[in-house]
XYZ file of N, CA and C in Angstrom:
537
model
N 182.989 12.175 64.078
C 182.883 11.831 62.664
C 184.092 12.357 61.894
N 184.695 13.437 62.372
C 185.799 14.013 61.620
C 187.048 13.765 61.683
N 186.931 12.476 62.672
C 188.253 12.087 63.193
C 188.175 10.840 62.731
N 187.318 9.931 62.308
C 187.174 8.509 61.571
C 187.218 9.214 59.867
N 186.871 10.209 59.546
C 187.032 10.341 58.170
C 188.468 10.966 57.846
N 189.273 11.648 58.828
C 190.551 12.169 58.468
C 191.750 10.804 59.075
N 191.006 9.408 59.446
C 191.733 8.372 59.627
C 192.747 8.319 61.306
N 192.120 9.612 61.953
C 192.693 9.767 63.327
C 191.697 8.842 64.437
N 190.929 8.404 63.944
C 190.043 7.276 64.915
C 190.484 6.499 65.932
N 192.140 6.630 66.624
C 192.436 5.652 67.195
C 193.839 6.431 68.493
N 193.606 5.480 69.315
C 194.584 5.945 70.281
C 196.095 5.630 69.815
N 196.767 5.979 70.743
C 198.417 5.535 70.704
C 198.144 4.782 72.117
N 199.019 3.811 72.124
C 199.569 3.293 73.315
C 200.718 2.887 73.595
N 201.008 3.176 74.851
C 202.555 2.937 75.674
C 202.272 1.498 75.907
N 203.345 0.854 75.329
C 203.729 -0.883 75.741
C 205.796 -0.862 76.058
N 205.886 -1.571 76.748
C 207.439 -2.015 77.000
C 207.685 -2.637 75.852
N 209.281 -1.901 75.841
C 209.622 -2.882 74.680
C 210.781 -3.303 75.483
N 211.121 -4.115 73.828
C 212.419 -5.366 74.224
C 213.305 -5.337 73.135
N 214.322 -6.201 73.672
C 215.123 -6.370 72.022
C 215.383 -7.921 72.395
N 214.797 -8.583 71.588
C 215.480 -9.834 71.188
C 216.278 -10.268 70.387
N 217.192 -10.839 70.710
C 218.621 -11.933 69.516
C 217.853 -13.248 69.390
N 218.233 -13.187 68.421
C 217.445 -14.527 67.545
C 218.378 -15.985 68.114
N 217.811 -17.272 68.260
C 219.002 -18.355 68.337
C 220.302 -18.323 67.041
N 221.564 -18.024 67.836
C 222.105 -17.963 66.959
C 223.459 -16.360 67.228
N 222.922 -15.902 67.827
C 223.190 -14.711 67.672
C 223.778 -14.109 68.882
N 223.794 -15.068 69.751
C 224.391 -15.006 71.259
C 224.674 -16.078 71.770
N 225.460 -16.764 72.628
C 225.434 -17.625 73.315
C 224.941 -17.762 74.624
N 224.352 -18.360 75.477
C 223.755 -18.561 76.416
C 224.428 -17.815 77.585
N 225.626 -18.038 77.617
C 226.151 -17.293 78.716
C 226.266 -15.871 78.467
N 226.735 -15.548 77.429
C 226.405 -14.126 76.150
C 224.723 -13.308 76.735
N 223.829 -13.895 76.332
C 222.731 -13.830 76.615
C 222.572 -13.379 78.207
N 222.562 -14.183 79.072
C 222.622 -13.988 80.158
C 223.235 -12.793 81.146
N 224.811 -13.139 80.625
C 225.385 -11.727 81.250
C 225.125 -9.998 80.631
N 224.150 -10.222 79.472
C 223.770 -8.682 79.036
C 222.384 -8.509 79.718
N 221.958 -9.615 80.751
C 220.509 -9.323 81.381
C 219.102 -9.872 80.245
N 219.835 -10.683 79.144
C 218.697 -11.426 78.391
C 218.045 -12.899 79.197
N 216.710 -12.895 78.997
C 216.394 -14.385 79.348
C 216.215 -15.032 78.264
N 216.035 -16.560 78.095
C 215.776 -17.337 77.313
C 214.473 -17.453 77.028
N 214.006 -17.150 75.391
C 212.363 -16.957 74.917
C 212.760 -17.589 73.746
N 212.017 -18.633 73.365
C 211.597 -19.600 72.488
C 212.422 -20.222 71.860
N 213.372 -19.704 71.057
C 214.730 -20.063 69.815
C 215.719 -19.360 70.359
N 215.356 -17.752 71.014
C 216.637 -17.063 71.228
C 216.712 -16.477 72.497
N 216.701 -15.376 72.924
C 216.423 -14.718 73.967
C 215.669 -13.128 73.906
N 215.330 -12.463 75.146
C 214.536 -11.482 75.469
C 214.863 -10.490 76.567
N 214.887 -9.696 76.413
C 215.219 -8.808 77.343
C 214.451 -7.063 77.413
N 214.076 -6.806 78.603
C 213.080 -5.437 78.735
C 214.389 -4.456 78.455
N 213.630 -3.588 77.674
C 214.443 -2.158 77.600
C 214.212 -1.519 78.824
N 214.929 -1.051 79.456
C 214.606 0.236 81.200
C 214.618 1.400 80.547
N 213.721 2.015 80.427
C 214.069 3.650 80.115
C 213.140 3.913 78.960
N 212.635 2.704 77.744
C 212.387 2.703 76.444
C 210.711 2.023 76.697
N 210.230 3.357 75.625
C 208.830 2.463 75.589
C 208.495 2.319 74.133
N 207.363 1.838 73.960
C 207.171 1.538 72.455
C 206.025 2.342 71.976
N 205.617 2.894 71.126
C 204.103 3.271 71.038
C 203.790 2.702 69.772
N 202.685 2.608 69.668
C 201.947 1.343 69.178
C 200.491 2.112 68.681
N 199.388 2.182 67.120
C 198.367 2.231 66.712
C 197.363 1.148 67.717
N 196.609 2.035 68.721
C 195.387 1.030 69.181
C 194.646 0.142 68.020
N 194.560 0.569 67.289
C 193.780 -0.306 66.161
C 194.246 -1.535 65.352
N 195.761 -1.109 65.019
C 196.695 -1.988 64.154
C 197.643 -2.857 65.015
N 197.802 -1.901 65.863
C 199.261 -2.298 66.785
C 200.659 -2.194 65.755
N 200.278 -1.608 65.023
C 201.212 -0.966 63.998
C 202.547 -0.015 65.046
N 203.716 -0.303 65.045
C 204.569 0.454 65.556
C 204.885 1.931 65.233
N 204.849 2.463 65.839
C 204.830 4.296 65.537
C 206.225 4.461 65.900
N 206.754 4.566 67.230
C 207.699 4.992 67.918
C 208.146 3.925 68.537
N 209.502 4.134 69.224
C 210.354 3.784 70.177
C 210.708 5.634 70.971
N 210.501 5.787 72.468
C 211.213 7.225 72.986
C 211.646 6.485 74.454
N 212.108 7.493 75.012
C 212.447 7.278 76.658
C 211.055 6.990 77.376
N 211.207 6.537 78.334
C 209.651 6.699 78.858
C 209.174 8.077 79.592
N 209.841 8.794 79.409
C 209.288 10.207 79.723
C 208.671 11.036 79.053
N 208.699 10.588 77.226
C 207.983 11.011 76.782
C 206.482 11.200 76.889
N 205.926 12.144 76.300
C 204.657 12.539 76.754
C 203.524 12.433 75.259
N 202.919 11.380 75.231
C 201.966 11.135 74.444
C 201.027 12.503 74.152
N 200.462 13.028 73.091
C 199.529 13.849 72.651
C 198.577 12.740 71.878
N 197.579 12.484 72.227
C 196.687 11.641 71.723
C 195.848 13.125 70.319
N 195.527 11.768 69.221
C 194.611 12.634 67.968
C 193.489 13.344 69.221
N 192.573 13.013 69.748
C 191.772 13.481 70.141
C 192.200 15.192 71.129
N 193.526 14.896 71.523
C 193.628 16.430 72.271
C 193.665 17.000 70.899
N 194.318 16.958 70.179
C 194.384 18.147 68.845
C 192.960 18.182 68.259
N 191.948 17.154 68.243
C 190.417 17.966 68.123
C 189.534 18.746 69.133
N 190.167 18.482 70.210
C 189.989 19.154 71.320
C 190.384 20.816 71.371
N 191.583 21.036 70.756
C 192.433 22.487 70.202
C 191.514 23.094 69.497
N 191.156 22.197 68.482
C 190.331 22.410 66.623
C 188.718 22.865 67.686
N 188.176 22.313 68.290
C 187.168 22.785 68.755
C 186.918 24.117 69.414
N 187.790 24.069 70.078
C 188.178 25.882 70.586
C 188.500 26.710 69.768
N 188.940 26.366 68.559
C 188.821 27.766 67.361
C 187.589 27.620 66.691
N 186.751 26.182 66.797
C 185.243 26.445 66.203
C 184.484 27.757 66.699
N 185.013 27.988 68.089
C 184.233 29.501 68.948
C 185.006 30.569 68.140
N 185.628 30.754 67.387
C 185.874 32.076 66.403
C 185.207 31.631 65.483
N 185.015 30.594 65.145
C 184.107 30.656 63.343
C 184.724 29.696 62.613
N 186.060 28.932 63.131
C 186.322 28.142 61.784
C 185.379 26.499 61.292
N 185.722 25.959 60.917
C 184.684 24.784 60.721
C 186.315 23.876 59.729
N 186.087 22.240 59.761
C 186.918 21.491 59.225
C 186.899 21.643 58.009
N 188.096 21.623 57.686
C 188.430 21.794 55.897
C 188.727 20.285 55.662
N 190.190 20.106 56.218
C 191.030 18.418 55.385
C 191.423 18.237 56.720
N 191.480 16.892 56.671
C 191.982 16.425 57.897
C 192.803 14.798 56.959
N 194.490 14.758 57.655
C 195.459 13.902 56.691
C 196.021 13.332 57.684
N 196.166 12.137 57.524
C 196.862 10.827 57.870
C 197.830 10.739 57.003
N 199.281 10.573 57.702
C 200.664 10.274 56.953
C 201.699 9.189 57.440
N 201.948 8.210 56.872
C 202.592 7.473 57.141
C 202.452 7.039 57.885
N 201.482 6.144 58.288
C 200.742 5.057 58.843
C 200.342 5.947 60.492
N 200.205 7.044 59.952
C 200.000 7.829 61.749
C 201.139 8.321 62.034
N 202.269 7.909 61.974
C 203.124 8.411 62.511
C 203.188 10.269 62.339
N 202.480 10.837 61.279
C 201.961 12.750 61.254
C 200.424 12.319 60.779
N 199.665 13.370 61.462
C 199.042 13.673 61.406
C 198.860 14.889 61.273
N 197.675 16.026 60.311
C 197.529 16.781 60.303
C 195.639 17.762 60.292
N 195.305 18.772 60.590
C 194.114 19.390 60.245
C 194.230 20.776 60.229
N 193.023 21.036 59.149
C 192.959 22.197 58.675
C 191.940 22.450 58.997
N 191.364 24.017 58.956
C 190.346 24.374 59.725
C 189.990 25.734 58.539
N 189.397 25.807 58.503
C 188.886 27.369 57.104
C 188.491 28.344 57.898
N 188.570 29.406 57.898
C 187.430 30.565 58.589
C 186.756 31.151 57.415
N 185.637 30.578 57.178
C 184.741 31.365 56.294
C 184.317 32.749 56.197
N 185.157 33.595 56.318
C 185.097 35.141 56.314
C 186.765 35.462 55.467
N 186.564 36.075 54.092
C 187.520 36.239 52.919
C 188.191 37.309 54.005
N 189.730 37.733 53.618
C 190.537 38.732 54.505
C 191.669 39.192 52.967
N 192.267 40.531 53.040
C 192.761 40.826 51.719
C 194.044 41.039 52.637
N 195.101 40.707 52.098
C 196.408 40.447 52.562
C 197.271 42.100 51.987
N 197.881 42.086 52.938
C 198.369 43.566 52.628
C 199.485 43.493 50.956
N 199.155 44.397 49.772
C 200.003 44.142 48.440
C 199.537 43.438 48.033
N 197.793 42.768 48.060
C 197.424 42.141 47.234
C 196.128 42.131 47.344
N 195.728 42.832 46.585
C 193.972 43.201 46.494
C 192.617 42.094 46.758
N 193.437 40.978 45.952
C 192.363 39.766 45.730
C 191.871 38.669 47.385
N 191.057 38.476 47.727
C 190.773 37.947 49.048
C 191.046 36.793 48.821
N 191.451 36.006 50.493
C 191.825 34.633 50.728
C 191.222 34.534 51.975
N 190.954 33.037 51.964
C 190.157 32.404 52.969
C 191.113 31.748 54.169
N 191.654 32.710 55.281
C 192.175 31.890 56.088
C 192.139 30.792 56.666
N 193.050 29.837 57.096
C 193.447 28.837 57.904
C 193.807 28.968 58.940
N 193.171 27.725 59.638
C 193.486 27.464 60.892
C 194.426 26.208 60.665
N 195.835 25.845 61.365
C 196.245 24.274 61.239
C 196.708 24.013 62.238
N 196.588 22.201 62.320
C 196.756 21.878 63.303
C 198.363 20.923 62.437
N 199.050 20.554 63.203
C 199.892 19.131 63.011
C 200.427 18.767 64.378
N 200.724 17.530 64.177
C 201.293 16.254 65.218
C 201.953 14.972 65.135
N 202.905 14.994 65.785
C 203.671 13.544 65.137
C 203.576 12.366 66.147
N 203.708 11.238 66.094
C 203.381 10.095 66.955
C 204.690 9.690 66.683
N 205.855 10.177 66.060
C 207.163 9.317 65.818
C 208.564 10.032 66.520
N 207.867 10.826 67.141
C 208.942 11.976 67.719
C 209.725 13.264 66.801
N 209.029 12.979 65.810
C 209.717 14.221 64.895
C 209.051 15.539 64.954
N 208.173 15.431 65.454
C 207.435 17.022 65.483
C 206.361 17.292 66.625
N 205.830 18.540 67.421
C 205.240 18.447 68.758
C 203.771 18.929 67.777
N 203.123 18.973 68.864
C 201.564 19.493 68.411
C 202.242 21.028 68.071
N 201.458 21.661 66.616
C 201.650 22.577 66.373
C 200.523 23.366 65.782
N 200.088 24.658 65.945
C 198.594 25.475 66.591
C 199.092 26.384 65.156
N 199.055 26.912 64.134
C 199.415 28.203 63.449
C 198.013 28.454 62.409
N 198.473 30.225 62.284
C 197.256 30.743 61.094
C 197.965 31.053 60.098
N 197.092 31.080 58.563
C 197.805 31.702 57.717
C 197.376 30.985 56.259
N 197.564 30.974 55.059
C 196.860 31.221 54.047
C 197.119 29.611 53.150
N 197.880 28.786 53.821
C 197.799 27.441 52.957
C 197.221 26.498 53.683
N 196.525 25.812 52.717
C 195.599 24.503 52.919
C 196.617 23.658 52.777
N 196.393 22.344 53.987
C 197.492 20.880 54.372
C 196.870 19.722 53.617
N 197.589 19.516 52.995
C 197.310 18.465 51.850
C 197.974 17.426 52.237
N 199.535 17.564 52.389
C 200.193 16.718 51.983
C 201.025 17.045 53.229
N 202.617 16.385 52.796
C 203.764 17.084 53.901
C 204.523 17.510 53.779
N 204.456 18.029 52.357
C 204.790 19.697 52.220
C 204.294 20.575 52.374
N 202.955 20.551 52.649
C 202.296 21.564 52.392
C 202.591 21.858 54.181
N 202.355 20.500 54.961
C 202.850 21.090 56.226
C 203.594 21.883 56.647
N 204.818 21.492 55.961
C 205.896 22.055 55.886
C 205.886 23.396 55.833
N 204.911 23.446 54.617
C 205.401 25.043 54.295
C 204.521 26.076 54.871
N 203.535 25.325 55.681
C 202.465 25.885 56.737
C 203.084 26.423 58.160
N 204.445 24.779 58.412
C 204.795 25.364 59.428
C 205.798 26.828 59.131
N 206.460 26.724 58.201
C 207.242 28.033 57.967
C 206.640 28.977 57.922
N 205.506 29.131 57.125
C 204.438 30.264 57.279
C 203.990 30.782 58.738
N 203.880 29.785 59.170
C 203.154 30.219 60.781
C 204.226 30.714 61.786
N 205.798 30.179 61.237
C 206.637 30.887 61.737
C 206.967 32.101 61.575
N 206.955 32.347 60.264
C 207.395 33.577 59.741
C 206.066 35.023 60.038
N 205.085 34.455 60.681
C 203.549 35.327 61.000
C 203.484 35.512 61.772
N 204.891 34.688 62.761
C 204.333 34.787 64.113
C 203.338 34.439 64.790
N 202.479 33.326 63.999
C 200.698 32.889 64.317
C 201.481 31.362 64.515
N 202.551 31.097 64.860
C 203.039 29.473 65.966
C 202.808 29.064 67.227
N 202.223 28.191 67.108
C 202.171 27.856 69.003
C 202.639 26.473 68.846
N 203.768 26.126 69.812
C 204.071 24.919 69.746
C 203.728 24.113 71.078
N 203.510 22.589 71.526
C 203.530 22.326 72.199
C 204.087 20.808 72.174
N 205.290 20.621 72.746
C 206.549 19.534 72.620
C 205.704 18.905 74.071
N 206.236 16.788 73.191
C 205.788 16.084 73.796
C 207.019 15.620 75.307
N 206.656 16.771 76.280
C 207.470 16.747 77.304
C 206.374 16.855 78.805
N 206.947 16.693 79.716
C 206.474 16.207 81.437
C 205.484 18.201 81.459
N 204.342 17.328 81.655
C 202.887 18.845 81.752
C 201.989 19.531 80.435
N 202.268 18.715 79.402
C 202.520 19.085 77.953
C 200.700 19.080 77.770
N 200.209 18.267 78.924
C 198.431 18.545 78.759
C 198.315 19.687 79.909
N 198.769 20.508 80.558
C 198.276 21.370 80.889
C 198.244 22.622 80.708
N 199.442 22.586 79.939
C 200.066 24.081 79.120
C 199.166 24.092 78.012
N 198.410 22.743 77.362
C 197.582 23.257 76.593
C 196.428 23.675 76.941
């Protein structure tokens, strides 16, 4: 339920891509000797090396990477979020950004904590973020701002750097077993 209401309801998928020249834009022999075939008006040709990732739901384009990249599906990062439910936290916000391409969640621990030089209590965070566009890996940090937006990410991830409460995990070859 928390993953259809924070708009993460859906897989990524690996499809081949291509690049096509439109008629017009190559000549046949042109075409041919770069390894294009002839498709409808212009021509077609498989990328080797390049995959596409793609919204299961929309088929909305997310990415273009090498094909070695390593998919983190929304569901492993509720999978993460569930294993800090066993300390106590429970879902705060959960944000969809730019058509999927970031995703983010927040997690509350309902037990107030007083920060050292400042008397008044705050309700820690748990956050999660993830990118489907290659700009950012799954990222695990604690610390005192709620993810709204993508600044607020932002300034979550700096926080979690600067706390030392970062765990990163880059979309590279084993990237589900290290988690």
């Amino acid at each position: 339920e928390a993953m259809r209401l924070a708009g993460h309801n859906w897989d990524v998928l690996e499809l081949p891509s291509f690049t096509a020249v439109p008629a017009g834009g190559a000549t046949a022999d042109q075409a041919s000797s770069a390894g294009f075939r002839s498709f409808g008006n212009g021509f077609l040709r498989k990328d080797e090396g390049i995959v596409s990732h793609v919204r299961s739901d929309t088929l909305d384009l997310l990415h273009k990477s090498s094909d070695t990249y390593e998919i983190i599906q929304n569901s492993v990062a509720y999978d993460v979020a569930e294993l800090l439910f066993e300390q106590g936290f429970q879902y705060e916000t959960g944000i969809t950004l730019d058509g999927g391409k970031l995703c983010a969640l927040t997690l509350k621990l309902d037990e107030p904590i007083t920060l050292p030089g400042d008397d008044s209590e705050v309700l820690p965070f748990g956050c999660l973020s993830w990118s489907h566009d290659g700009s950012a890996a799954l990222r695990v940090r604690s610390g005192a701002i709620r993810q709204v937006c993508a600044n607020t990410v932002s300034a979550y991830e700096a926080e979690g750097e600067r706390l030392g409460t970062a765990f990163t995990f880059r979309h590279t070859n084993n990237v589900h077993a290290r988690i």
